[in-house]
XYZ file of C-alpha atoms in Angstrom:
720
model
C -46.657 -2.536 -58.922
C -47.134 0.370 -61.365
C -46.482 3.061 -58.739
C -43.139 1.508 -57.859
C -41.904 1.814 -61.435
C -43.530 5.144 -62.176
C -41.183 7.819 -63.513
C -38.302 5.486 -64.404
C -36.631 6.132 -67.742
C -36.207 3.147 -70.128
C -32.678 2.310 -68.969
C -33.577 2.588 -65.282
C -36.639 0.415 -65.897
C -34.515 -2.210 -67.663
C -32.125 -2.344 -64.702
C -34.899 -2.526 -62.090
C -36.883 -5.271 -63.870
C -33.875 -7.249 -65.106
C -34.553 -11.008 -65.214
C -32.558 -13.319 -62.951
C -29.212 -12.694 -64.605
C -26.089 -10.853 -63.514
C -25.434 -7.411 -64.940
C -23.107 -4.444 -64.655
C -24.973 -1.143 -64.360
C -22.777 1.688 -65.583
C -24.368 4.594 -63.716
C -23.195 8.047 -64.701
C -23.091 10.982 -62.302
C -26.582 12.220 -61.428
C -28.281 9.332 -63.254
C -30.331 8.082 -60.285
C -28.313 5.003 -59.320
C -29.517 4.972 -55.695
C -33.108 5.021 -56.896
C -32.365 2.138 -59.265
C -30.749 0.039 -56.525
C -33.494 0.534 -53.959
C -36.306 0.164 -56.498
C -34.700 -3.057 -57.755
C -34.747 -4.517 -54.231
C -38.332 -3.383 -53.601
C -39.497 -4.711 -56.999
C -37.899 -8.129 -56.407
C -39.572 -8.488 -53.002
C -42.946 -7.014 -53.978
C -43.247 -9.296 -57.011
C -42.244 -12.450 -55.137
C -38.961 -13.024 -56.972
C -37.112 -13.359 -53.673
C -37.839 -13.265 -49.965
C -36.251 -10.410 -47.995
C -33.779 -12.855 -46.440
C -32.439 -13.564 -49.919
C -31.184 -9.990 -50.411
C -27.517 -9.098 -49.802
C -26.738 -5.429 -50.591
C -23.346 -3.842 -50.000
C -22.330 -0.192 -50.007
C -19.346 1.790 -48.745
C -20.608 4.158 -46.072
C -23.043 3.922 -43.192
C -24.730 7.042 -44.567
C -25.403 5.325 -47.920
C -26.672 2.175 -46.188
C -29.057 4.210 -44.007
C -30.326 6.115 -47.049
C -31.006 2.829 -48.843
C -32.947 1.478 -45.866
C -34.898 4.733 -45.514
C -35.970 4.636 -49.157
C -36.976 0.992 -48.916
C -39.109 1.821 -45.888
C -41.106 4.194 -48.057
C -41.443 1.687 -50.907
C -42.537 -1.454 -49.072
C -45.693 -1.875 -46.977
C -43.711 -3.302 -44.077
C -39.951 -3.018 -43.836
C -38.422 -6.517 -43.607
C -35.834 -6.999 -40.889
C -33.929 -9.970 -42.260
C -32.301 -8.377 -45.302
C -28.532 -8.017 -45.159
C -27.890 -4.404 -46.162
C -24.802 -2.575 -44.981
C -21.174 -1.656 -45.523
C -18.426 -4.141 -46.341
C -17.059 -3.995 -42.810
C -20.520 -4.035 -41.226
C -21.605 -7.156 -43.104
C -18.263 -8.879 -42.524
C -18.666 -8.158 -38.811
C -22.205 -9.629 -38.894
C -20.912 -12.770 -40.562
C -18.116 -13.213 -38.032
C -20.442 -12.599 -35.072
C -22.791 -15.277 -36.385
C -19.990 -17.818 -36.936
C -17.385 -16.660 -34.434
C -16.388 -20.188 -33.381
C -15.737 -21.297 -36.959
C -13.760 -18.084 -37.492
C -11.617 -18.769 -34.435
C -12.920 -15.788 -32.469
C -14.622 -15.360 -29.081
C -18.312 -14.556 -29.186
C -17.765 -11.054 -27.810
C -14.680 -10.131 -29.827
C -13.852 -6.414 -29.850
C -12.976 -4.214 -32.843
C -9.912 -1.970 -32.705
C -10.267 1.467 -34.248
C -7.218 3.035 -35.903
C -5.930 4.581 -32.685
C -6.370 1.365 -30.691
C -4.671 -0.609 -33.446
C -1.660 1.697 -33.376
C -1.376 1.252 -29.605
C -1.524 -2.526 -30.023
C 1.216 -2.411 -32.659
C 3.405 -0.329 -30.343
C 2.968 -2.944 -27.596
C 3.960 -5.673 -30.042
C 7.051 -3.750 -31.096
C 8.030 -3.123 -27.499
C 7.751 -6.841 -26.737
C 10.025 -7.567 -29.716
C 12.493 -4.790 -28.714
C 12.030 -3.122 -32.096
C 13.700 0.256 -32.601
C 10.821 2.696 -33.206
C 13.231 5.228 -34.724
C 13.986 2.851 -37.566
C 10.551 1.235 -37.723
C 7.968 3.975 -37.342
C 4.820 2.410 -35.774
C 2.533 4.282 -38.186
C 4.396 2.880 -41.165
C 4.206 -0.586 -39.632
C 0.451 -0.056 -39.232
C 0.154 0.941 -42.891
C 2.128 -2.142 -43.961
C -0.107 -4.472 -41.946
C -3.336 -2.915 -43.207
C -2.176 -2.868 -46.808
C -1.143 -6.516 -46.570
C -4.537 -7.478 -45.170
C -6.392 -5.456 -47.795
C -4.440 -7.393 -50.423
C -5.517 -10.643 -48.761
C -2.051 -11.485 -47.424
C -1.123 -12.928 -44.053
C 2.386 -12.376 -42.689
C 3.513 -15.764 -44.031
C 2.374 -14.764 -47.538
C 4.136 -11.396 -47.774
C 7.374 -11.072 -49.703
C 10.364 -10.437 -47.452
C 13.230 -9.679 -49.813
C 15.487 -7.720 -47.425
C 16.120 -7.455 -43.660
C 13.830 -4.422 -43.303
C 10.933 -6.208 -44.982
C 11.584 -9.369 -42.951
C 11.340 -7.354 -39.733
C 8.022 -5.829 -40.864
C 6.743 -9.327 -41.550
C 7.925 -10.496 -38.127
C 6.076 -7.617 -36.421
C 2.948 -8.386 -38.485
C 3.001 -12.046 -37.414
C 3.543 -11.176 -33.742
C 0.784 -8.531 -33.883
C -1.656 -11.086 -35.324
C -0.798 -13.548 -32.546
C -1.294 -10.848 -29.915
C -4.708 -9.897 -31.343
C -5.744 -13.545 -31.402
C -4.761 -14.002 -27.751
C -6.675 -10.897 -26.733
C -9.750 -11.652 -28.838
C -9.660 -8.425 -30.847
C -9.702 -7.613 -34.559
C -8.879 -4.466 -36.542
C -10.983 -3.164 -39.429
C -8.862 -4.766 -42.141
C -9.068 -8.078 -40.272
C -12.871 -8.102 -40.441
C -12.923 -8.558 -44.194
C -9.850 -10.783 -44.419
C -11.079 -13.099 -41.635
C -14.570 -13.409 -43.141
C -13.033 -14.096 -46.582
C -10.892 -16.859 -45.078
C -13.927 -18.246 -43.240
C -15.982 -18.640 -46.411
C -13.017 -19.779 -48.506
C -12.145 -22.778 -46.336
C -15.622 -23.739 -45.108
C -17.426 -25.334 -48.056
C -20.715 -26.029 -46.251
C -20.956 -22.499 -44.858
C -20.165 -20.974 -48.224
C -22.798 -23.154 -49.900
C -25.336 -22.143 -47.245
C -24.950 -18.431 -48.042
C -24.826 -19.006 -51.785
C -28.195 -20.751 -51.543
C -29.618 -18.140 -49.175
C -28.624 -14.958 -51.008
C -30.228 -15.201 -54.444
C -29.646 -11.525 -55.245
C -26.372 -9.762 -54.426
C -26.229 -6.011 -55.160
C -23.112 -3.845 -54.886
C -23.131 -0.041 -54.820
C -20.159 2.180 -55.871
C -18.506 -0.876 -57.387
C -15.709 1.222 -58.922
C -14.353 1.840 -55.408
C -13.893 -1.841 -54.463
C -10.417 -3.212 -53.863
C -9.204 -6.662 -54.887
C -10.053 -8.378 -51.582
C -13.560 -6.909 -51.476
C -14.286 -8.254 -54.943
C -12.858 -11.671 -54.066
C -15.066 -11.703 -50.963
C -18.180 -10.817 -52.974
C -17.491 -13.605 -55.454
C -17.676 -16.157 -52.633
C -21.410 -15.432 -52.308
C -22.036 -16.248 -55.969
C -23.536 -19.703 -56.352
C -25.002 -21.331 -59.496
C -28.367 -19.612 -58.948
C -27.108 -16.281 -57.593
C -27.680 -13.067 -59.516
C -25.145 -10.275 -59.015
C -25.796 -6.652 -59.898
C -22.813 -4.310 -59.669
C -23.591 -0.604 -59.930
C -20.754 1.815 -60.511
C -19.024 4.332 -62.731
C -15.463 3.747 -63.883
C -15.210 7.463 -64.718
C -15.645 8.289 -61.010
C -12.981 5.921 -59.691
C -10.846 8.337 -57.642
C -9.622 6.217 -54.737
C -6.639 4.327 -56.141
C -4.605 5.722 -53.221
C -6.905 3.733 -50.912
C -6.491 0.543 -52.923
C -9.551 0.827 -55.208
C -9.074 -1.270 -58.347
C -10.852 0.081 -61.418
C -10.132 -3.183 -63.224
C -12.734 -4.902 -61.041
C -15.409 -3.603 -63.409
C -13.848 -5.268 -66.440
C -13.258 -8.428 -64.401
C -16.908 -8.454 -63.322
C -17.956 -8.453 -66.961
C -15.710 -11.430 -67.655
C -16.734 -13.295 -64.496
C -20.494 -12.713 -64.477
C -22.290 -10.366 -66.796
C -20.652 -11.024 -70.153
C -21.979 -8.376 -72.494
C -24.967 -7.605 -70.277
C -24.203 -3.969 -69.461
C -26.840 -1.296 -68.899
C -25.768 2.335 -69.205
C -27.595 4.973 -67.178
C -26.675 8.085 -69.158
C -29.594 10.454 -68.647
C -28.481 13.010 -66.083
C -31.009 14.656 -63.748
C -28.548 17.067 -62.130
C -26.591 19.254 -64.529
C -27.334 21.391 -67.543
C -26.099 20.507 -71.004
C -22.933 22.600 -71.278
C -21.638 21.208 -67.994
C -22.276 17.631 -69.115
C -20.727 18.249 -72.545
C -17.618 19.611 -70.829
C -17.424 16.521 -68.594
C -17.941 14.149 -71.545
C -15.248 15.818 -73.661
C -12.748 15.762 -70.806
C -13.232 12.132 -69.749
C -13.259 10.841 -73.329
C -9.473 11.316 -73.336
C -9.031 8.485 -70.832
C -8.295 5.132 -72.503
C -9.790 1.770 -71.458
C -13.136 3.222 -70.414
C -16.296 1.171 -70.548
C -17.755 4.237 -72.210
C -20.871 6.341 -71.769
C -22.154 9.794 -72.731
C -24.114 11.818 -70.206
C -27.038 13.851 -71.533
C -29.949 15.882 -70.232
C -33.197 17.333 -71.497
C -32.780 20.381 -69.232
C -31.214 22.572 -71.943
C -27.675 23.861 -72.529
C -27.590 26.424 -69.747
C -24.751 28.887 -69.137
C -21.252 28.370 -70.570
C -18.450 27.129 -68.336
C -16.807 30.288 -66.990
C -12.990 30.552 -66.845
C -11.023 33.160 -64.886
C -7.283 33.706 -65.055
C -6.030 35.517 -61.935
C -2.683 37.267 -61.575
C -1.978 35.346 -58.366
C -3.712 33.230 -55.737
C -4.713 36.308 -53.722
C -6.425 37.815 -56.746
C -8.122 34.475 -57.380
C -9.542 34.426 -53.846
C -10.605 38.083 -54.065
C -12.374 37.456 -57.383
C -14.162 34.453 -55.916
C -15.483 36.571 -53.030
C -16.794 39.135 -55.524
C -18.586 36.464 -57.512
C -20.128 34.964 -54.387
C -21.399 38.412 -53.340
C -22.963 38.877 -56.781
C -24.714 35.537 -56.505
C -25.955 36.504 -53.046
C -27.314 39.768 -54.467
C -29.225 37.657 -56.986
C -30.835 35.770 -54.056
C -28.723 32.613 -54.307
C -28.228 30.809 -51.000
C -24.615 30.374 -49.871
C -25.306 26.731 -49.035
C -26.056 26.133 -52.732
C -22.532 27.282 -53.662
C -19.429 25.084 -53.327
C -15.763 26.012 -53.616
C -13.640 23.007 -54.538
C -9.867 22.584 -54.497
C -7.394 19.770 -55.097
C -5.397 20.033 -51.855
C -6.377 21.029 -48.325
C -3.602 23.622 -48.121
C -5.350 25.714 -50.794
C -8.144 26.576 -48.391
C -5.966 28.957 -46.327
C -5.919 31.841 -48.832
C -9.595 31.285 -49.632
C -10.549 31.292 -45.955
C -8.524 34.448 -45.369
C -10.358 36.334 -48.127
C -13.767 35.033 -47.066
C -13.050 36.096 -43.498
C -12.042 39.576 -44.655
C -15.174 39.827 -46.810
C -17.434 38.696 -43.971
C -18.794 35.728 -45.922
C -19.780 32.813 -43.634
C -18.368 29.486 -44.782
C -18.168 25.897 -43.671
C -15.359 23.433 -44.465
C -17.117 20.213 -45.398
C -15.486 16.906 -44.503
C -12.557 18.641 -42.826
C -11.418 21.410 -40.531
C -10.880 25.094 -41.153
C -7.210 25.877 -41.744
C -6.446 27.287 -38.299
C -8.338 24.427 -36.620
C -6.208 21.653 -38.126
C -4.128 19.631 -35.682
C -0.735 20.446 -37.170
C -1.543 24.173 -37.388
C -2.709 24.305 -33.770
C 0.502 22.570 -32.684
C 2.578 25.087 -34.635
C 0.629 28.048 -33.233
C 1.088 26.697 -29.702
C 4.877 26.739 -30.148
C 4.674 30.259 -31.576
C 2.561 31.451 -28.642
C 5.144 30.091 -26.218
C 7.757 32.286 -27.901
C 5.678 35.373 -27.089
C 4.391 34.158 -23.723
C 5.855 30.974 -22.189
C 3.359 31.297 -19.314
C 0.504 30.325 -21.678
C -0.607 27.073 -19.981
C -2.952 25.940 -22.766
C -0.223 26.150 -25.384
C 2.293 24.442 -23.122
C -0.070 21.541 -22.385
C -0.665 21.041 -26.121
C 3.011 20.629 -27.089
C 4.944 19.645 -23.967
C 4.850 16.050 -25.198
C 4.382 16.630 -28.920
C 6.465 15.304 -30.524
C 6.796 12.726 -27.751
C 9.398 13.350 -25.020
C 8.366 10.678 -22.531
C 6.170 13.050 -20.514
C 3.050 11.110 -19.554
C -0.355 12.177 -18.291
C 0.606 11.504 -14.663
C 3.657 13.786 -14.880
C 1.580 16.571 -16.426
C -1.034 16.118 -13.706
C 1.642 16.501 -11.012
C 3.024 19.626 -12.696
C -0.484 21.109 -12.846
C -1.120 20.386 -9.160
C 2.168 22.082 -8.215
C 1.334 25.119 -10.363
C -2.123 25.453 -8.796
C -0.728 25.115 -5.283
C 1.908 27.792 -5.923
C -0.365 30.015 -8.024
C 2.230 30.078 -10.801
C 2.271 29.036 -14.440
C 3.213 25.580 -15.656
C 6.277 27.095 -17.339
C 7.547 28.341 -13.971
C 7.086 24.871 -12.469
C 8.792 23.171 -15.422
C 11.826 25.440 -15.103
C 12.292 24.328 -11.498
C 12.041 20.587 -12.174
C 15.119 18.447 -11.462
C 16.404 16.354 -14.379
C 16.550 12.973 -12.685
C 13.899 10.505 -13.781
C 12.963 9.869 -17.402
C 9.869 12.111 -17.330
C 11.839 14.855 -15.529
C 14.510 14.684 -18.220
C 11.745 15.096 -20.789
C 10.488 18.227 -19.003
C 14.004 19.633 -18.835
C 14.498 18.942 -22.551
C 11.278 20.815 -23.294
C 12.355 23.824 -21.219
C 15.720 23.901 -22.989
C 13.986 23.622 -26.377
C 11.600 26.535 -25.760
C 14.369 28.688 -24.306
C 16.608 28.001 -27.300
C 13.787 28.626 -29.791
C 13.017 31.986 -28.160
C 16.641 33.036 -28.530
C 16.968 31.818 -32.113
C 13.559 32.531 -33.650
C 12.264 35.732 -32.057
C 14.886 37.989 -33.719
C 13.903 36.668 -37.180
C 11.252 38.221 -39.381
C 7.825 36.573 -39.192
C 7.997 34.005 -42.041
C 11.567 33.032 -41.095
C 10.496 32.710 -37.450
C 7.626 30.370 -38.349
C 9.821 28.267 -40.647
C 12.488 28.007 -37.931
C 9.961 26.840 -35.346
C 8.479 24.209 -37.657
C 11.873 22.725 -38.391
C 13.542 22.942 -34.971
C 10.551 22.053 -32.788
C 10.460 18.644 -34.474
C 7.023 19.165 -36.059
C 8.254 18.898 -39.650
C 10.221 15.750 -38.925
C 7.301 14.182 -37.082
C 4.990 14.606 -40.069
C 7.704 13.539 -42.512
C 7.772 10.215 -40.675
C 4.000 9.787 -40.861
C 2.731 7.588 -43.671
C 0.038 10.117 -44.602
C 1.876 13.203 -43.373
C 2.389 15.035 -46.685
C -0.953 16.814 -46.489
C -0.057 18.095 -43.022
C 3.379 19.220 -44.235
C 1.677 21.118 -47.071
C -0.511 22.866 -44.486
C 2.558 23.817 -42.430
C 4.159 25.253 -45.578
C 0.978 27.252 -46.083
C 1.316 28.622 -42.533
C 4.712 30.032 -43.540
C 3.025 31.569 -46.615
C 0.397 33.130 -44.365
C 3.169 34.634 -42.224
C 4.947 35.982 -45.300
C 1.800 37.678 -46.621
C 1.011 39.133 -43.204
C 4.598 40.409 -42.984
C 4.289 42.100 -46.384
C 0.820 43.548 -45.776
C 1.375 45.001 -42.301
C 4.756 46.612 -42.942
C 8.157 45.692 -41.613
C 8.744 48.380 -38.975
C 7.326 46.461 -36.025
C 9.648 44.407 -33.848
C 9.687 40.694 -34.515
C 7.820 39.808 -31.322
C 5.153 42.424 -32.149
C 4.764 40.943 -35.647
C 4.356 37.499 -34.158
C 1.850 38.653 -31.524
C -0.284 40.419 -34.151
C -0.149 37.409 -36.471
C -1.262 35.105 -33.650
C -4.137 37.468 -32.863
C -5.256 37.314 -36.498
C -5.054 33.509 -36.459
C -7.285 33.416 -33.371
C -9.784 35.763 -34.994
C -9.940 33.761 -38.210
C -10.327 30.521 -36.285
C -13.022 31.854 -33.983
C -15.196 34.177 -36.073
C -17.601 33.564 -38.926
C -18.130 30.025 -37.731
C -21.272 28.875 -39.492
C -23.673 27.512 -36.922
C -25.828 24.458 -37.562
C -28.582 25.450 -39.963
C -26.947 28.781 -40.839
C -26.575 29.616 -44.520
C -22.881 29.274 -45.383
C -20.589 28.810 -48.363
C -19.356 25.221 -48.712
C -15.569 24.676 -48.966
C -14.121 21.223 -49.611
C -11.608 19.118 -51.468
C -12.826 17.426 -54.637
C -12.566 14.031 -52.931
C -14.883 15.258 -50.166
C -17.374 16.512 -52.791
C -17.968 13.037 -54.242
C -21.684 12.233 -54.052
C -22.721 15.856 -53.475
C -24.263 18.442 -55.831
C -24.651 22.221 -55.831
C -26.353 24.908 -57.895
C -23.001 26.661 -58.388
C -19.490 25.239 -58.224
C -16.197 27.158 -58.163
C -13.207 24.933 -58.978
C -9.983 26.751 -58.063
C -6.263 26.240 -58.603
C -6.390 24.752 -62.104
C -2.671 24.851 -62.839
C -0.238 22.210 -64.032
C 1.491 20.705 -61.006
C -1.428 21.558 -58.739
C -4.281 19.990 -60.671
C -3.142 17.655 -62.140
C -0.794 17.287 -59.188
C 2.975 17.002 -59.494
C 2.761 13.513 -58.025
C 0.325 12.429 -60.734
C 2.578 13.790 -63.477
C 5.275 11.291 -62.466
C 2.998 8.227 -62.325
C 2.129 6.023 -65.282
C -1.659 6.243 -64.805
C -1.647 9.327 -62.611
C -3.102 11.712 -65.196
C -6.013 9.351 -65.837
C -6.979 9.347 -62.157
C -6.601 13.142 -61.968
C -8.819 13.466 -65.040
C -11.463 11.319 -63.340
C -11.178 13.620 -60.333
C -11.744 16.625 -62.610
C -14.767 14.816 -64.068
C -16.180 14.354 -60.570
C -15.623 18.040 -59.807
C -17.389 19.219 -62.977
C -20.395 16.959 -62.457
C -21.061 18.375 -58.969
C -22.494 21.535 -60.626
C -26.161 21.821 -61.515
C -26.395 25.233 -63.215
C -23.162 27.229 -62.994
C -19.533 26.137 -63.171
C -16.607 28.523 -62.628
C -13.017 27.394 -63.254
C -10.090 29.540 -62.100
C -6.311 29.476 -62.210
C -3.507 31.804 -61.164
C -0.440 32.937 -63.064
C 1.510 33.006 -59.795
C 0.960 31.131 -56.541
C 2.670 30.609 -53.213
C 3.035 26.862 -52.899
C 5.097 24.763 -50.474
C 6.742 27.864 -49.100
C 7.868 29.350 -52.401
C 6.473 31.476 -55.172
C 5.949 29.679 -58.462
C 4.685 30.637 -61.885
C 1.699 28.696 -63.103
C 0.379 27.656 -66.470
C -3.188 26.677 -67.130
C -4.069 23.058 -66.398
C -4.355 20.824 -69.443
C -7.856 20.026 -68.204
C -9.004 23.534 -69.125
C -8.100 23.111 -72.777
C -9.592 19.617 -72.850
C -12.956 21.337 -72.492
C -14.067 22.399 -76.003
C -13.661 26.094 -76.723
C -17.304 26.560 -77.646
C -18.368 25.447 -74.155
C -16.211 27.857 -72.143
C -16.055 31.615 -71.796
C -13.460 33.832 -70.199
C -14.250 36.337 -67.475
C -12.102 39.409 -68.058
C -11.103 41.229 -64.845
C -11.204 44.671 -66.462
C -14.885 44.361 -67.354
C -16.171 42.470 -64.340
C -17.775 45.479 -62.640
C -19.787 46.417 -65.696
C -21.131 42.909 -66.266
C -24.878 42.354 -65.836
C -25.408 40.076 -62.875
C -27.712 37.580 -64.549
C -25.708 37.055 -67.750
C -22.037 38.023 -67.320
C -20.382 39.517 -70.389
C -17.926 36.917 -71.601
C -15.592 36.202 -74.471
C -14.281 32.837 -75.667
C -11.019 31.550 -74.238
C -8.662 31.250 -77.185
C -5.212 30.738 -75.716
C -5.206 29.030 -72.331
C -2.339 26.853 -73.461
C -0.898 27.351 -76.905
C 2.441 26.880 -78.615
C 4.257 30.122 -79.503
C 3.677 31.739 -82.853
C 5.946 30.689 -85.731
C 7.931 33.904 -85.287
C 8.756 33.097 -81.674
C 12.234 31.580 -81.202
C 11.415 29.152 -78.405
C 10.553 25.510 -79.088
C 10.786 22.104 -77.387
C 14.212 20.484 -77.656
C 16.093 23.794 -77.993
C 19.330 24.172 -76.017
C 19.373 27.360 -73.951
C 21.450 29.215 -71.371
C 20.220 31.118 -68.337
C 22.266 33.781 -66.577
C 21.729 32.154 -63.167
C 20.848 28.489 -63.789
C 23.267 27.731 -66.612
C 22.607 25.529 -69.630
C 19.525 23.418 -70.229
C 17.020 22.133 -72.751
C 13.439 23.331 -73.318
C 10.863 20.644 -72.501
C 7.639 22.566 -73.114
C 6.325 25.944 -74.246
C 3.014 27.441 -73.084
C 1.017 30.637 -73.373
C 1.702 33.511 -75.720
C 2.602 37.193 -75.758
C 3.364 38.553 -72.291
C 2.192 35.254 -70.770
C 4.692 33.120 -72.704
C 6.416 30.568 -70.451
C 8.924 27.815 -71.128
C 9.780 24.721 -69.119
C 13.541 24.087 -69.013
C 15.482 21.145 -67.602
C 18.787 22.588 -66.390
C 21.970 20.625 -65.893
C 23.186 19.975 -62.377
C 21.325 20.809 -59.181
C 18.828 23.339 -60.573
C 16.498 20.702 -62.053
C 13.393 21.565 -64.089
C 11.809 25.042 -63.909
C 9.036 27.035 -65.573
C 10.265 30.489 -66.625
C 8.165 33.541 -67.512
C 9.768 34.858 -70.688
C 8.776 38.428 -69.901
C 11.374 38.308 -67.101
C 13.681 35.376 -67.822
C 17.254 36.023 -68.880
C 17.365 33.203 -71.391
C 19.328 32.901 -74.608
C 19.279 30.256 -77.314
C 22.410 28.214 -77.948
C 23.481 27.138 -81.395
């Protein structure tokens, strides 16, 4: 079928028309991998190499599976209905439904979502009389899911201490409970279907003979169990095609195992590897920057992206004085692009951590630029922020029923829905607020004691927090309401804690900007009004042109004409957590690679010399990733000349000292013993910048730890 293959480049054509042999397709960003996968399936069917029922294609998201099916519909005369194309969990579910008896499940078994699973685990723990203070149900849930994703039943997990043995006991009891009730969780779908095929030789042979062609999308994101499951479909005459990019493996925190790609080569494809390196998305300078950066990672399978679209504009770098200046500069650049008739929806602002969006959103709101947070919520719409604001509103006005309803049982105080319903009925009957009803409740039964505890808490917080200045008030509420502790106990609570820290930062900036003459309750009331305005205005409606804000992880698979990548400082990107892990920098570098390759025509990189982070001000030095981009590919935007720059081709100068050792005349060097007037003695670990931007990293003795010091201000002296 000539039309089916029309327009494919030589490497794409080789992958699509590959003979019946397994192969690993190393598909670079923007190289047309989805087209290759779907065209391969259509070509196999159209040329009689396999019947539709012999196709087994796996991807990671329902969106990707639907896109694959939609493309196939346009390629084939009649869309076959008996192909197996779907997500890992969707196909595992299909297998278990078909063979439920052999899998030990009822025909109409139900699937627990994450919330339902947590409730089931809590019931198990209650039946076992497990102390939920010591064994947090969310952490138990994470342990069970991680064990299943590693292919381990409770009897196969290592229990080397009493705590671990109790987790294993809960896991075993939870499994028994699910079996009795005829339900499975998401992790169970894959584990159960793996066990089914592993122990049932005839069933495994049946599917190996049926599925002659197995195709896997986004193979770099597979975990160990997923790969083991896929291998069970590989019979003597089965051809496997794995399509992926080891340079875009950014989900190790979810269990993705990059080594699966090397293992696939050993297990199936040998040296049969096809590289899709021609990029149809980005211009040359952007691709050269991405190639230079990722080449520093060891143990890559190796590829070099290229394009025939020309070099394009240089990668632009901006050094801001602080995070507020960074956000203000970004708004200016977006306005300039708008003036040049660029659509906001073609512009993306990327950041490493969700908490970074708060300052950006604040500036965009002030500038009247509509924006949309992709794959997440706006800062003031996030659950933890709304909880915190509800507590703050109760300080100003305890008769605020909406705020009271939100937090009366958060964190949990044993106040159930029925109790709240009774309180509401009493308030309506008496035409009073819920707070007034709560204050009159006796403290007898368990729920009544919970209500009394809540009243005492709010009353105490009003006495303690209202006299404080705004940032101190917010910090006090977060700590003494129990919100901080609740999220500390959550397995994935760090992101929410970072957002709560950012709320304190927002209060501090508001306090500084609006003056300090107002009373504390007036400050708080005005801050809450601003939060409501920022949450409620400039909401981009469906179809409305809006700037796209998102984390880099959320940007995977997307592309934009213009990309702004913000917060490029050591300790932020790469993250502090990554700096302490053996392979952490490699994963962060892959994340940077993903961010760069989202841009089609323009890429802006920015960093700040000072930033409010986790509730404190810190000096920043440029991320190592900036200097890993060759100097000839990047240009610096100078703040002093921004207004006089032509819009189409900004006046730029090369970046020459993003991160450089001091000049020979400078006295500071790594390994030098020093003394600080406040922090005492220490040793220099690193030196960065130059001139007025010179900074040194010092590890101090005792409790002060490691700090970056700006030498223009630091009281530091060298010791002999």
